[in-house]
Amino acid sequence: MADVQTLTKIPTIDFSNENLKPGTSSWLSVRKDVCSALEEYGCFVAELGNKFPLELHNTMFATAEELFDFPTETKMKLTSEQVFHGYVANPPVRERMMINNATSPEETQKLTNVFWPNGNDIVREGANSYAKKMAELDKMVTRMVFESYGLEKNFDAHLELTTRTLSLIKYREHHETETNEGIKSHTDKHLTTILHQNRVRGLEIKTHDGEWIGFDPSPSSFLFLAGDALQVG
């Protein structure tokens, strides 16, 4: 794999403005940057600043660490009617827990019931808040895209058909005797994907000219990716 390049190659767009509302000058400016970044790179780094509390970041990553430390037989109880959802292990590289319709409090309650039968309000409320924040960002960006391509009239109908999935992924620590590739190069089939990392620089993006570039994640930054469905559209 090629050497990782610098953060400056992936555009960073500031979403921290509390007055970022449709029709305002700040909205139009950010909308232009969003569409330019998606057209050129297929992604951008969304900086939420104080809109995403550090406490919520810490809660979610502490929760993920605790969940993956449960015995395998417990994790296998997190099931789903959809293929490859629920708990999935890809030994020896990674484990993943996927929650369908993650913006529904009932679904996050199912997760906590599996691991904490007596309840865990911190995890449940944290997962609900996290899913809501991600849904707000996704809704904002998607609306900007619809507006930019003259599809405003279709936006509400699109929202009614949209469900969101929350995935928690744990990658095993890299061993010096192994290849640098944790998971093969791929694109997501969805319309959009939002990735939030801990401070480990593990993710790389392949540009149109074949370069692999990375970025330094922070608690309030999120990598927003255009999925196959959006690129086809």
mmCIF file with all atom_site columns, C-alpha atoms in Angstrom:
data_model
loop_
_atom_site.group_PDB
_atom_site.id
_atom_site.type_symbol
_atom_site.label_atom_id
_atom_site.label_alt_id
_atom_site.label_comp_id
_atom_site.label_asym_id
_atom_site.label_entity_id
_atom_site.label_seq_id
_atom_site.pdbx_PDB_ins_code
_atom_site.Cartn_x
_atom_site.Cartn_y
_atom_site.Cartn_z
_atom_site.occupancy
_atom_site.B_iso_or_equiv
_atom_site.pdbx_formal_charge
_atom_site.auth_seq_id
_atom_site.auth_comp_id
_atom_site.auth_asym_id
_atom_site.auth_atom_id
_atom_site.pdbx_PDB_model_num
ATOM 1   C CA . MET A 1 1   ? 0.000   0.000   0.000  1.00 0.00 ? 1   MET A CA 1
ATOM 2   C CA . ALA A 1 2   ? 1.256   3.471   -0.849 1.00 0.00 ? 2   ALA A CA 1
ATOM 3   C CA . ASP A 1 3   ? 2.493   5.848   1.811  1.00 0.00 ? 3   ASP A CA 1
ATOM 4   C CA . VAL A 1 4   ? -0.258  7.681   3.661  1.00 0.00 ? 4   VAL A CA 1
ATOM 5   C CA . GLN A 1 5   ? -0.519  11.307  2.603  1.00 0.00 ? 5   GLN A CA 1
ATOM 6   C CA . THR A 1 6   ? -1.577  14.336  4.610  1.00 0.00 ? 6   THR A CA 1
ATOM 7   C CA . LEU A 1 7   ? -4.863  15.466  6.064  1.00 0.00 ? 7   LEU A CA 1
ATOM 8   C CA . THR A 1 8   ? -5.048  18.474  3.746  1.00 0.00 ? 8   THR A CA 1
ATOM 9   C CA . LYS A 1 9   ? -5.987  16.250  0.819  1.00 0.00 ? 9   LYS A CA 1
ATOM 10  C CA . ILE A 1 10  ? -9.353  15.417  2.376  1.00 0.00 ? 10  ILE A CA 1
ATOM 11  C CA . PRO A 1 11  ? -11.465 18.575  2.667  1.00 0.00 ? 11  PRO A CA 1
ATOM 12  C CA . THR A 1 12  ? -12.599 19.521  6.158  1.00 0.00 ? 12  THR A CA 1
ATOM 13  C CA . ILE A 1 13  ? -15.958 21.276  6.339  1.00 0.00 ? 13  ILE A CA 1
ATOM 14  C CA . ASP A 1 14  ? -17.106 23.140  9.443  1.00 0.00 ? 14  ASP A CA 1
ATOM 15  C CA . PHE A 1 15  ? -20.619 22.242  10.642 1.00 0.00 ? 15  PHE A CA 1
ATOM 16  C CA . SER A 1 16  ? -20.194 23.745  14.112 1.00 0.00 ? 16  SER A CA 1
ATOM 17  C CA . ASN A 1 17  ? -22.195 26.916  13.393 1.00 0.00 ? 17  ASN A CA 1
ATOM 18  C CA . GLU A 1 18  ? -25.400 26.766  15.448 1.00 0.00 ? 18  GLU A CA 1
ATOM 19  C CA . ASN A 1 19  ? -27.096 29.017  12.881 1.00 0.00 ? 19  ASN A CA 1
ATOM 20  C CA . LEU A 1 20  ? -26.437 26.660  9.959  1.00 0.00 ? 20  LEU A CA 1
ATOM 21  C CA . LYS A 1 21  ? -30.004 26.637  8.643  1.00 0.00 ? 21  LYS A CA 1
ATOM 22  C CA . PRO A 1 22  ? -31.452 26.119  5.135  1.00 0.00 ? 22  PRO A CA 1
ATOM 23  C CA . GLY A 1 23  ? -31.514 29.321  3.103  1.00 0.00 ? 23  GLY A CA 1
ATOM 24  C CA . THR A 1 24  ? -28.899 31.209  5.141  1.00 0.00 ? 24  THR A CA 1
ATOM 25  C CA . SER A 1 25  ? -25.631 32.415  3.632  1.00 0.00 ? 25  SER A CA 1
ATOM 26  C CA . SER A 1 26  ? -23.674 29.983  5.811  1.00 0.00 ? 26  SER A CA 1
ATOM 27  C CA . TRP A 1 27  ? -25.866 27.092  4.599  1.00 0.00 ? 27  TRP A CA 1
ATOM 28  C CA . LEU A 1 28  ? -25.291 27.991  0.943  1.00 0.00 ? 28  LEU A CA 1
ATOM 29  C CA . SER A 1 29  ? -21.545 28.266  1.507  1.00 0.00 ? 29  SER A CA 1
ATOM 30  C CA . VAL A 1 30  ? -21.300 24.908  3.275  1.00 0.00 ? 30  VAL A CA 1
ATOM 31  C CA . ARG A 1 31  ? -23.599 23.314  0.679  1.00 0.00 ? 31  ARG A CA 1
ATOM 32  C CA . LYS A 1 32  ? -21.243 24.383  -2.091 1.00 0.00 ? 32  LYS A CA 1
ATOM 33  C CA . ASP A 1 33  ? -18.241 22.945  -0.221 1.00 0.00 ? 33  ASP A CA 1
ATOM 34  C CA . VAL A 1 34  ? -20.082 19.683  0.500  1.00 0.00 ? 34  VAL A CA 1
ATOM 35  C CA . CYS A 1 35  ? -20.999 19.024  -3.114 1.00 0.00 ? 35  CYS A CA 1
ATOM 36  C CA . SER A 1 36  ? -17.540 19.997  -4.397 1.00 0.00 ? 36  SER A CA 1
ATOM 37  C CA . ALA A 1 37  ? -15.904 17.619  -1.916 1.00 0.00 ? 37  ALA A CA 1
ATOM 38  C CA . LEU A 1 38  ? -18.249 14.725  -2.727 1.00 0.00 ? 38  LEU A CA 1
ATOM 39  C CA . GLU A 1 39  ? -17.778 15.212  -6.463 1.00 0.00 ? 39  GLU A CA 1
ATOM 40  C CA . GLU A 1 40  ? -13.996 15.451  -6.228 1.00 0.00 ? 40  GLU A CA 1
ATOM 41  C CA . TYR A 1 41  ? -13.160 13.043  -3.406 1.00 0.00 ? 41  TYR A CA 1
ATOM 42  C CA . GLY A 1 42  ? -16.348 11.135  -2.619 1.00 0.00 ? 42  GLY A CA 1
ATOM 43  C CA . CYS A 1 43  ? -15.909 12.191  1.012  1.00 0.00 ? 43  CYS A CA 1
ATOM 44  C CA . PHE A 1 44  ? -15.046 14.981  3.413  1.00 0.00 ? 44  PHE A CA 1
ATOM 45  C CA . VAL A 1 45  ? -14.294 15.452  7.108  1.00 0.00 ? 45  VAL A CA 1
ATOM 46  C CA . ALA A 1 46  ? -17.243 17.015  8.944  1.00 0.00 ? 46  ALA A CA 1
ATOM 47  C CA . GLU A 1 47  ? -16.148 19.032  11.969 1.00 0.00 ? 47  GLU A CA 1
ATOM 48  C CA . LEU A 1 48  ? -18.978 19.406  14.490 1.00 0.00 ? 48  LEU A CA 1
ATOM 49  C CA . GLY A 1 49  ? -17.068 21.210  17.223 1.00 0.00 ? 49  GLY A CA 1
ATOM 50  C CA . ASN A 1 50  ? -19.178 21.829  20.343 1.00 0.00 ? 50  ASN A CA 1
ATOM 51  C CA . LYS A 1 51  ? -22.229 20.297  18.673 1.00 0.00 ? 51  LYS A CA 1
ATOM 52  C CA . PHE A 1 52  ? -20.726 16.928  19.554 1.00 0.00 ? 52  PHE A CA 1
ATOM 53  C CA . PRO A 1 53  ? -19.773 16.840  23.270 1.00 0.00 ? 53  PRO A CA 1
ATOM 54  C CA . LEU A 1 54  ? -16.517 15.168  24.250 1.00 0.00 ? 54  LEU A CA 1
ATOM 55  C CA . GLU A 1 55  ? -18.457 13.322  26.946 1.00 0.00 ? 55  GLU A CA 1
ATOM 56  C CA . LEU A 1 56  ? -20.604 11.611  24.296 1.00 0.00 ? 56  LEU A CA 1
ATOM 57  C CA . HIS A 1 57  ? -17.509 10.581  22.348 1.00 0.00 ? 57  HIS A CA 1
ATOM 58  C CA . ASN A 1 58  ? -15.957 9.089   25.474 1.00 0.00 ? 58  ASN A CA 1
ATOM 59  C CA . THR A 1 59  ? -19.172 7.318   26.451 1.00 0.00 ? 59  THR A CA 1
ATOM 60  C CA . MET A 1 60  ? -19.572 5.658   23.049 1.00 0.00 ? 60  MET A CA 1
ATOM 61  C CA . PHE A 1 61  ? -16.005 4.409   22.797 1.00 0.00 ? 61  PHE A CA 1
ATOM 62  C CA . ALA A 1 62  ? -16.015 3.190   26.396 1.00 0.00 ? 62  ALA A CA 1
ATOM 63  C CA . THR A 1 63  ? -19.294 1.399   25.665 1.00 0.00 ? 63  THR A CA 1
ATOM 64  C CA . ALA A 1 64  ? -17.870 -0.208  22.516 1.00 0.00 ? 64  ALA A CA 1
ATOM 65  C CA . GLU A 1 65  ? -14.825 -1.424  24.410 1.00 0.00 ? 65  GLU A CA 1
ATOM 66  C CA . GLU A 1 66  ? -17.017 -2.906  27.138 1.00 0.00 ? 66  GLU A CA 1
ATOM 67  C CA . LEU A 1 67  ? -19.345 -4.591  24.636 1.00 0.00 ? 67  LEU A CA 1
ATOM 68  C CA . PHE A 1 68  ? -16.554 -6.302  22.744 1.00 0.00 ? 68  PHE A CA 1
ATOM 69  C CA . ASP A 1 69  ? -15.092 -7.591  26.008 1.00 0.00 ? 69  ASP A CA 1
ATOM 70  C CA . PHE A 1 70  ? -18.212 -9.684  26.659 1.00 0.00 ? 70  PHE A CA 1
ATOM 71  C CA . PRO A 1 71  ? -17.923 -13.455 26.037 1.00 0.00 ? 71  PRO A CA 1
ATOM 72  C CA . THR A 1 72  ? -18.599 -14.534 22.447 1.00 0.00 ? 72  THR A CA 1
ATOM 73  C CA . GLU A 1 73  ? -21.697 -16.484 23.479 1.00 0.00 ? 73  GLU A CA 1
ATOM 74  C CA . THR A 1 74  ? -23.208 -13.266 24.882 1.00 0.00 ? 74  THR A CA 1
ATOM 75  C CA . LYS A 1 75  ? -22.348 -11.227 21.796 1.00 0.00 ? 75  LYS A CA 1
ATOM 76  C CA . MET A 1 76  ? -23.935 -13.886 19.579 1.00 0.00 ? 76  MET A CA 1
ATOM 77  C CA . LYS A 1 77  ? -27.273 -13.103 21.243 1.00 0.00 ? 77  LYS A CA 1
ATOM 78  C CA . LEU A 1 78  ? -27.330 -9.808  19.352 1.00 0.00 ? 78  LEU A CA 1
ATOM 79  C CA . THR A 1 79  ? -29.166 -11.127 16.297 1.00 0.00 ? 79  THR A CA 1
ATOM 80  C CA . SER A 1 80  ? -30.981 -9.626  13.336 1.00 0.00 ? 80  SER A CA 1
ATOM 81  C CA . GLU A 1 81  ? -33.338 -10.787 10.636 1.00 0.00 ? 81  GLU A CA 1
ATOM 82  C CA . GLN A 1 82  ? -31.092 -9.083  8.085  1.00 0.00 ? 82  GLN A CA 1
ATOM 83  C CA . VAL A 1 83  ? -28.024 -10.903 6.774  1.00 0.00 ? 83  VAL A CA 1
ATOM 84  C CA . PHE A 1 84  ? -24.684 -9.722  8.212  1.00 0.00 ? 84  PHE A CA 1
ATOM 85  C CA . HIS A 1 85  ? -26.403 -7.586  10.848 1.00 0.00 ? 85  HIS A CA 1
ATOM 86  C CA . GLY A 1 86  ? -26.394 -8.205  14.585 1.00 0.00 ? 86  GLY A CA 1
ATOM 87  C CA . TYR A 1 87  ? -23.024 -9.571  15.754 1.00 0.00 ? 87  TYR A CA 1
ATOM 88  C CA . VAL A 1 88  ? -20.556 -10.623 13.067 1.00 0.00 ? 88  VAL A CA 1
ATOM 89  C CA . ALA A 1 89  ? -16.959 -11.771 13.558 1.00 0.00 ? 89  ALA A CA 1
ATOM 90  C CA . ASN A 1 90  ? -14.388 -11.821 10.766 1.00 0.00 ? 90  ASN A CA 1
ATOM 91  C CA . PRO A 1 91  ? -11.487 -13.609 12.459 1.00 0.00 ? 91  PRO A CA 1
ATOM 92  C CA . PRO A 1 92  ? -8.847  -12.657 13.062 1.00 0.00 ? 92  PRO A CA 1
ATOM 93  C CA . VAL A 1 93  ? -9.254  -9.109  11.811 1.00 0.00 ? 93  VAL A CA 1
ATOM 94  C CA . ARG A 1 94  ? -12.420 -7.578  13.228 1.00 0.00 ? 94  ARG A CA 1
ATOM 95  C CA . GLU A 1 95  ? -15.696 -7.863  15.109 1.00 0.00 ? 95  GLU A CA 1
ATOM 96  C CA . ARG A 1 96  ? -18.813 -5.854  14.378 1.00 0.00 ? 96  ARG A CA 1
ATOM 97  C CA . MET A 1 97  ? -22.110 -5.183  16.120 1.00 0.00 ? 97  MET A CA 1
ATOM 98  C CA . MET A 1 98  ? -24.823 -3.644  13.988 1.00 0.00 ? 98  MET A CA 1
ATOM 99  C CA . ILE A 1 99  ? -28.075 -2.093  15.226 1.00 0.00 ? 99  ILE A CA 1
ATOM 100 C CA . ASN A 1 100 ? -30.872 -1.688  12.695 1.00 0.00 ? 100 ASN A CA 1
ATOM 101 C CA . ASN A 1 101 ? -33.060 1.433   12.728 1.00 0.00 ? 101 ASN A CA 1
ATOM 102 C CA . ALA A 1 102 ? -30.678 2.932   15.265 1.00 0.00 ? 102 ALA A CA 1
ATOM 103 C CA . THR A 1 103 ? -32.654 6.146   15.733 1.00 0.00 ? 103 THR A CA 1
ATOM 104 C CA . SER A 1 104 ? -35.439 4.116   17.349 1.00 0.00 ? 104 SER A CA 1
ATOM 105 C CA . PRO A 1 105 ? -35.109 4.025   21.167 1.00 0.00 ? 105 PRO A CA 1
ATOM 106 C CA . GLU A 1 106 ? -36.697 0.565   21.091 1.00 0.00 ? 106 GLU A CA 1
ATOM 107 C CA . GLU A 1 107 ? -33.782 -0.775  19.063 1.00 0.00 ? 107 GLU A CA 1
ATOM 108 C CA . THR A 1 108 ? -31.110 0.616   21.373 1.00 0.00 ? 108 THR A CA 1
ATOM 109 C CA . GLN A 1 109 ? -33.100 -0.815  24.269 1.00 0.00 ? 109 GLN A CA 1
ATOM 110 C CA . LYS A 1 110 ? -32.805 -4.251  22.648 1.00 0.00 ? 110 LYS A CA 1
ATOM 111 C CA . LEU A 1 111 ? -29.033 -3.855  22.612 1.00 0.00 ? 111 LEU A CA 1
ATOM 112 C CA . THR A 1 112 ? -28.817 -2.996  26.290 1.00 0.00 ? 112 THR A CA 1
ATOM 113 C CA . ASN A 1 113 ? -31.210 -5.818  27.173 1.00 0.00 ? 113 ASN A CA 1
ATOM 114 C CA . VAL A 1 114 ? -28.860 -8.356  25.587 1.00 0.00 ? 114 VAL A CA 1
ATOM 115 C CA . PHE A 1 115 ? -25.832 -7.276  27.594 1.00 0.00 ? 115 PHE A CA 1
ATOM 116 C CA . TRP A 1 116 ? -27.409 -5.756  30.683 1.00 0.00 ? 116 TRP A CA 1
ATOM 117 C CA . PRO A 1 117 ? -30.704 -7.554  31.474 1.00 0.00 ? 117 PRO A CA 1
ATOM 118 C CA . ASN A 1 118 ? -31.191 -5.293  34.482 1.00 0.00 ? 118 ASN A CA 1
ATOM 119 C CA . GLY A 1 119 ? -30.774 -2.187  32.326 1.00 0.00 ? 119 GLY A CA 1
ATOM 120 C CA . ASN A 1 120 ? -27.987 0.304   31.657 1.00 0.00 ? 120 ASN A CA 1
ATOM 121 C CA . ASP A 1 121 ? -29.300 3.856   31.309 1.00 0.00 ? 121 ASP A CA 1
ATOM 122 C CA . ILE A 1 122 ? -25.882 5.346   30.534 1.00 0.00 ? 122 ILE A CA 1
ATOM 123 C CA . VAL A 1 123 ? -25.384 3.091   27.514 1.00 0.00 ? 123 VAL A CA 1
ATOM 124 C CA . ARG A 1 124 ? -28.991 3.357   26.330 1.00 0.00 ? 124 ARG A CA 1
ATOM 125 C CA . GLU A 1 125 ? -29.140 7.144   26.574 1.00 0.00 ? 125 GLU A CA 1
ATOM 126 C CA . GLY A 1 126 ? -25.656 7.504   25.062 1.00 0.00 ? 126 GLY A CA 1
ATOM 127 C CA . ALA A 1 127 ? -26.543 5.315   22.087 1.00 0.00 ? 127 ALA A CA 1
ATOM 128 C CA . ASN A 1 128 ? -29.776 7.237   21.555 1.00 0.00 ? 128 ASN A CA 1
ATOM 129 C CA . SER A 1 129 ? -27.984 10.600  21.649 1.00 0.00 ? 129 SER A CA 1
ATOM 130 C CA . TYR A 1 130 ? -25.219 9.379   19.379 1.00 0.00 ? 130 TYR A CA 1
ATOM 131 C CA . ALA A 1 131 ? -27.628 7.999   16.776 1.00 0.00 ? 131 ALA A CA 1
ATOM 132 C CA . LYS A 1 132 ? -29.602 11.244  16.860 1.00 0.00 ? 132 LYS A CA 1
ATOM 133 C CA . LYS A 1 133 ? -26.465 13.348  16.260 1.00 0.00 ? 133 LYS A CA 1
ATOM 134 C CA . MET A 1 134 ? -25.435 11.203  13.314 1.00 0.00 ? 134 MET A CA 1
ATOM 135 C CA . ALA A 1 135 ? -28.949 11.305  11.852 1.00 0.00 ? 135 ALA A CA 1
ATOM 136 C CA . GLU A 1 136 ? -28.945 15.108  12.087 1.00 0.00 ? 136 GLU A CA 1
ATOM 137 C CA . LEU A 1 137 ? -25.640 15.335  10.221 1.00 0.00 ? 137 LEU A CA 1
ATOM 138 C CA . ASP A 1 138 ? -26.770 12.864  7.570  1.00 0.00 ? 138 ASP A CA 1
ATOM 139 C CA . LYS A 1 139 ? -30.072 14.678  7.100  1.00 0.00 ? 139 LYS A CA 1
ATOM 140 C CA . MET A 1 140 ? -28.319 18.024  6.752  1.00 0.00 ? 140 MET A CA 1
ATOM 141 C CA . VAL A 1 141 ? -25.803 16.836  4.174  1.00 0.00 ? 141 VAL A CA 1
ATOM 142 C CA . THR A 1 142 ? -28.380 14.860  2.201  1.00 0.00 ? 142 THR A CA 1
ATOM 143 C CA . ARG A 1 143 ? -30.659 17.905  2.043  1.00 0.00 ? 143 ARG A CA 1
ATOM 144 C CA . MET A 1 144 ? -27.763 19.974  0.744  1.00 0.00 ? 144 MET A CA 1
ATOM 145 C CA . VAL A 1 145 ? -27.112 17.419  -1.985 1.00 0.00 ? 145 VAL A CA 1
ATOM 146 C CA . PHE A 1 146 ? -30.784 17.256  -2.980 1.00 0.00 ? 146 PHE A CA 1
ATOM 147 C CA . GLU A 1 147 ? -30.956 21.051  -3.143 1.00 0.00 ? 147 GLU A CA 1
ATOM 148 C CA . SER A 1 148 ? -27.799 21.331  -5.232 1.00 0.00 ? 148 SER A CA 1
ATOM 149 C CA . TYR A 1 149 ? -29.125 18.999  -7.900 1.00 0.00 ? 149 TYR A CA 1
ATOM 150 C CA . GLY A 1 150 ? -32.632 20.406  -8.015 1.00 0.00 ? 150 GLY A CA 1
ATOM 151 C CA . LEU A 1 151 ? -34.279 17.543  -6.150 1.00 0.00 ? 151 LEU A CA 1
ATOM 152 C CA . GLU A 1 152 ? -35.715 19.461  -3.187 1.00 0.00 ? 152 GLU A CA 1
ATOM 153 C CA . LYS A 1 153 ? -39.236 18.205  -3.899 1.00 0.00 ? 153 LYS A CA 1
ATOM 154 C CA . ASN A 1 154 ? -38.061 14.609  -3.409 1.00 0.00 ? 154 ASN A CA 1
ATOM 155 C CA . PHE A 1 155 ? -36.297 15.154  -0.099 1.00 0.00 ? 155 PHE A CA 1
ATOM 156 C CA . ASP A 1 156 ? -39.224 14.587  2.283  1.00 0.00 ? 156 ASP A CA 1
ATOM 157 C CA . ALA A 1 157 ? -40.235 11.387  0.472  1.00 0.00 ? 157 ALA A CA 1
ATOM 158 C CA . HIS A 1 158 ? -36.646 10.188  0.698  1.00 0.00 ? 158 HIS A CA 1
ATOM 159 C CA . LEU A 1 159 ? -36.585 10.784  4.450  1.00 0.00 ? 159 LEU A CA 1
ATOM 160 C CA . GLU A 1 160 ? -39.738 8.752   4.942  1.00 0.00 ? 160 GLU A CA 1
ATOM 161 C CA . LEU A 1 161 ? -38.020 5.755   3.338  1.00 0.00 ? 161 LEU A CA 1
ATOM 162 C CA . THR A 1 162 ? -34.713 6.196   5.146  1.00 0.00 ? 162 THR A CA 1
ATOM 163 C CA . THR A 1 163 ? -33.548 3.985   8.004  1.00 0.00 ? 163 THR A CA 1
ATOM 164 C CA . ARG A 1 164 ? -30.174 4.269   9.682  1.00 0.00 ? 164 ARG A CA 1
ATOM 165 C CA . THR A 1 165 ? -27.872 1.586   11.010 1.00 0.00 ? 165 THR A CA 1
ATOM 166 C CA . LEU A 1 166 ? -25.318 1.988   13.787 1.00 0.00 ? 166 LEU A CA 1
ATOM 167 C CA . SER A 1 167 ? -22.250 -0.244  13.559 1.00 0.00 ? 167 SER A CA 1
ATOM 168 C CA . LEU A 1 168 ? -19.635 -0.696  16.275 1.00 0.00 ? 168 LEU A CA 1
ATOM 169 C CA . ILE A 1 169 ? -16.437 -2.159  14.855 1.00 0.00 ? 169 ILE A CA 1
ATOM 170 C CA . LYS A 1 170 ? -13.345 -3.418  16.629 1.00 0.00 ? 170 LYS A CA 1
ATOM 171 C CA . TYR A 1 171 ? -10.173 -4.098  14.653 1.00 0.00 ? 171 TYR A CA 1
ATOM 172 C CA . ARG A 1 172 ? -7.505  -6.274  16.165 1.00 0.00 ? 172 ARG A CA 1
ATOM 173 C CA . GLU A 1 173 ? -4.136  -4.636  16.777 1.00 0.00 ? 173 GLU A CA 1
ATOM 174 C CA . HIS A 1 174 ? -1.780  -4.959  13.830 1.00 0.00 ? 174 HIS A CA 1
ATOM 175 C CA . HIS A 1 175 ? 1.079   -7.447  14.170 1.00 0.00 ? 175 HIS A CA 1
ATOM 176 C CA . GLU A 1 176 ? 4.471   -6.625  12.658 1.00 0.00 ? 176 GLU A CA 1
ATOM 177 C CA . THR A 1 177 ? 4.602   -9.937  10.779 1.00 0.00 ? 177 THR A CA 1
ATOM 178 C CA . GLU A 1 178 ? 1.309   -9.252  8.977  1.00 0.00 ? 178 GLU A CA 1
ATOM 179 C CA . THR A 1 179 ? 0.292   -7.180  5.997  1.00 0.00 ? 179 THR A CA 1
ATOM 180 C CA . ASN A 1 180 ? -0.705  -3.584  6.676  1.00 0.00 ? 180 ASN A CA 1
ATOM 181 C CA . GLU A 1 181 ? -4.188  -4.209  5.268  1.00 0.00 ? 181 GLU A CA 1
ATOM 182 C CA . GLY A 1 182 ? -6.837  -4.726  7.936  1.00 0.00 ? 182 GLY A CA 1
ATOM 183 C CA . ILE A 1 183 ? -9.761  -4.995  5.540  1.00 0.00 ? 183 ILE A CA 1
ATOM 184 C CA . LYS A 1 184 ? -9.721  -4.981  1.755  1.00 0.00 ? 184 LYS A CA 1
ATOM 185 C CA . SER A 1 185 ? -10.427 -1.854  -0.252 1.00 0.00 ? 185 SER A CA 1
ATOM 186 C CA . HIS A 1 186 ? -14.178 -1.446  -0.747 1.00 0.00 ? 186 HIS A CA 1
ATOM 187 C CA . THR A 1 187 ? -17.082 0.938   -1.164 1.00 0.00 ? 187 THR A CA 1
ATOM 188 C CA . ASP A 1 188 ? -20.346 0.889   0.765  1.00 0.00 ? 188 ASP A CA 1
ATOM 189 C CA . LYS A 1 189 ? -23.625 0.089   -0.983 1.00 0.00 ? 189 LYS A CA 1
ATOM 190 C CA . HIS A 1 190 ? -25.624 2.632   1.022  1.00 0.00 ? 190 HIS A CA 1
ATOM 191 C CA . LEU A 1 191 ? -26.463 6.185   0.056  1.00 0.00 ? 191 LEU A CA 1
ATOM 192 C CA . THR A 1 192 ? -24.125 7.614   2.698  1.00 0.00 ? 192 THR A CA 1
ATOM 193 C CA . THR A 1 193 ? -21.795 6.433   5.469  1.00 0.00 ? 193 THR A CA 1
ATOM 194 C CA . ILE A 1 194 ? -20.478 8.368   8.465  1.00 0.00 ? 194 ILE A CA 1
ATOM 195 C CA . LEU A 1 195 ? -17.357 7.041   10.168 1.00 0.00 ? 195 LEU A CA 1
ATOM 196 C CA . HIS A 1 196 ? -16.156 8.042   13.625 1.00 0.00 ? 196 HIS A CA 1
ATOM 197 C CA . GLN A 1 197 ? -12.811 6.743   14.871 1.00 0.00 ? 197 GLN A CA 1
ATOM 198 C CA . ASN A 1 198 ? -10.848 6.745   18.047 1.00 0.00 ? 198 ASN A CA 1
ATOM 199 C CA . ARG A 1 199 ? -7.485  8.455   17.824 1.00 0.00 ? 199 ARG A CA 1
ATOM 200 C CA . VAL A 1 200 ? -5.813  5.577   15.956 1.00 0.00 ? 200 VAL A CA 1
ATOM 201 C CA . ARG A 1 201 ? -4.969  6.488   12.360 1.00 0.00 ? 201 ARG A CA 1
ATOM 202 C CA . GLY A 1 202 ? -6.205  3.286   10.798 1.00 0.00 ? 202 GLY A CA 1
ATOM 203 C CA . LEU A 1 203 ? -8.460  4.441   7.970  1.00 0.00 ? 203 LEU A CA 1
ATOM 204 C CA . GLU A 1 204 ? -7.231  5.365   4.486  1.00 0.00 ? 204 GLU A CA 1
ATOM 205 C CA . ILE A 1 205 ? -9.122  6.705   1.467  1.00 0.00 ? 205 ILE A CA 1
ATOM 206 C CA . LYS A 1 206 ? -8.216  5.941   -2.149 1.00 0.00 ? 206 LYS A CA 1
ATOM 207 C CA . THR A 1 207 ? -8.368  8.956   -4.463 1.00 0.00 ? 207 THR A CA 1
ATOM 208 C CA . HIS A 1 208 ? -9.334  9.008   -8.132 1.00 0.00 ? 208 HIS A CA 1
ATOM 209 C CA . ASP A 1 209 ? -5.651  8.908   -9.125 1.00 0.00 ? 209 ASP A CA 1
ATOM 210 C CA . GLY A 1 210 ? -4.931  5.846   -6.982 1.00 0.00 ? 210 GLY A CA 1
ATOM 211 C CA . GLU A 1 211 ? -3.300  7.537   -3.988 1.00 0.00 ? 211 GLU A CA 1
ATOM 212 C CA . TRP A 1 212 ? -4.055  6.350   -0.457 1.00 0.00 ? 212 TRP A CA 1
ATOM 213 C CA . ILE A 1 213 ? -4.560  9.217   1.979  1.00 0.00 ? 213 ILE A CA 1
ATOM 214 C CA . GLY A 1 214 ? -5.278  9.265   5.690  1.00 0.00 ? 214 GLY A CA 1
ATOM 215 C CA . PHE A 1 215 ? -6.428  11.806  8.240  1.00 0.00 ? 215 PHE A CA 1
ATOM 216 C CA . ASP A 1 216 ? -6.015  12.509  11.937 1.00 0.00 ? 216 ASP A CA 1
ATOM 217 C CA . PRO A 1 217 ? -9.345  11.764  13.651 1.00 0.00 ? 217 PRO A CA 1
ATOM 218 C CA . SER A 1 218 ? -10.537 13.864  16.553 1.00 0.00 ? 218 SER A CA 1
ATOM 219 C CA . PRO A 1 219 ? -13.466 13.423  18.979 1.00 0.00 ? 219 PRO A CA 1
ATOM 220 C CA . SER A 1 220 ? -15.611 15.950  17.078 1.00 0.00 ? 220 SER A CA 1
ATOM 221 C CA . SER A 1 221 ? -14.658 15.040  13.487 1.00 0.00 ? 221 SER A CA 1
ATOM 222 C CA . PHE A 1 222 ? -16.476 12.555  11.283 1.00 0.00 ? 222 PHE A CA 1
ATOM 223 C CA . LEU A 1 223 ? -15.632 11.186  7.864  1.00 0.00 ? 223 LEU A CA 1
ATOM 224 C CA . PHE A 1 224 ? -18.676 11.525  5.603  1.00 0.00 ? 224 PHE A CA 1
ATOM 225 C CA . LEU A 1 225 ? -18.612 9.165   2.603  1.00 0.00 ? 225 LEU A CA 1
ATOM 226 C CA . ALA A 1 226 ? -20.746 8.958   -0.520 1.00 0.00 ? 226 ALA A CA 1
ATOM 227 C CA . GLY A 1 227 ? -21.955 5.384   -0.935 1.00 0.00 ? 227 GLY A CA 1
ATOM 228 C CA . ASP A 1 228 ? -22.557 3.588   -4.204 1.00 0.00 ? 228 ASP A CA 1
ATOM 229 C CA . ALA A 1 229 ? -26.241 4.565   -4.255 1.00 0.00 ? 229 ALA A CA 1
ATOM 230 C CA . LEU A 1 230 ? -25.450 8.277   -4.076 1.00 0.00 ? 230 LEU A CA 1
ATOM 231 C CA . GLN A 1 231 ? -22.758 8.051   -6.734 1.00 0.00 ? 231 GLN A CA 1
ATOM 232 C CA . VAL A 1 232 ? -25.102 6.207   -9.094 1.00 0.00 ? 232 VAL A CA 1
ATOM 233 C CA . GLY A 1 233 ? -27.829 8.762   -8.418 1.00 0.00 ? 233 GLY A CA 1
#
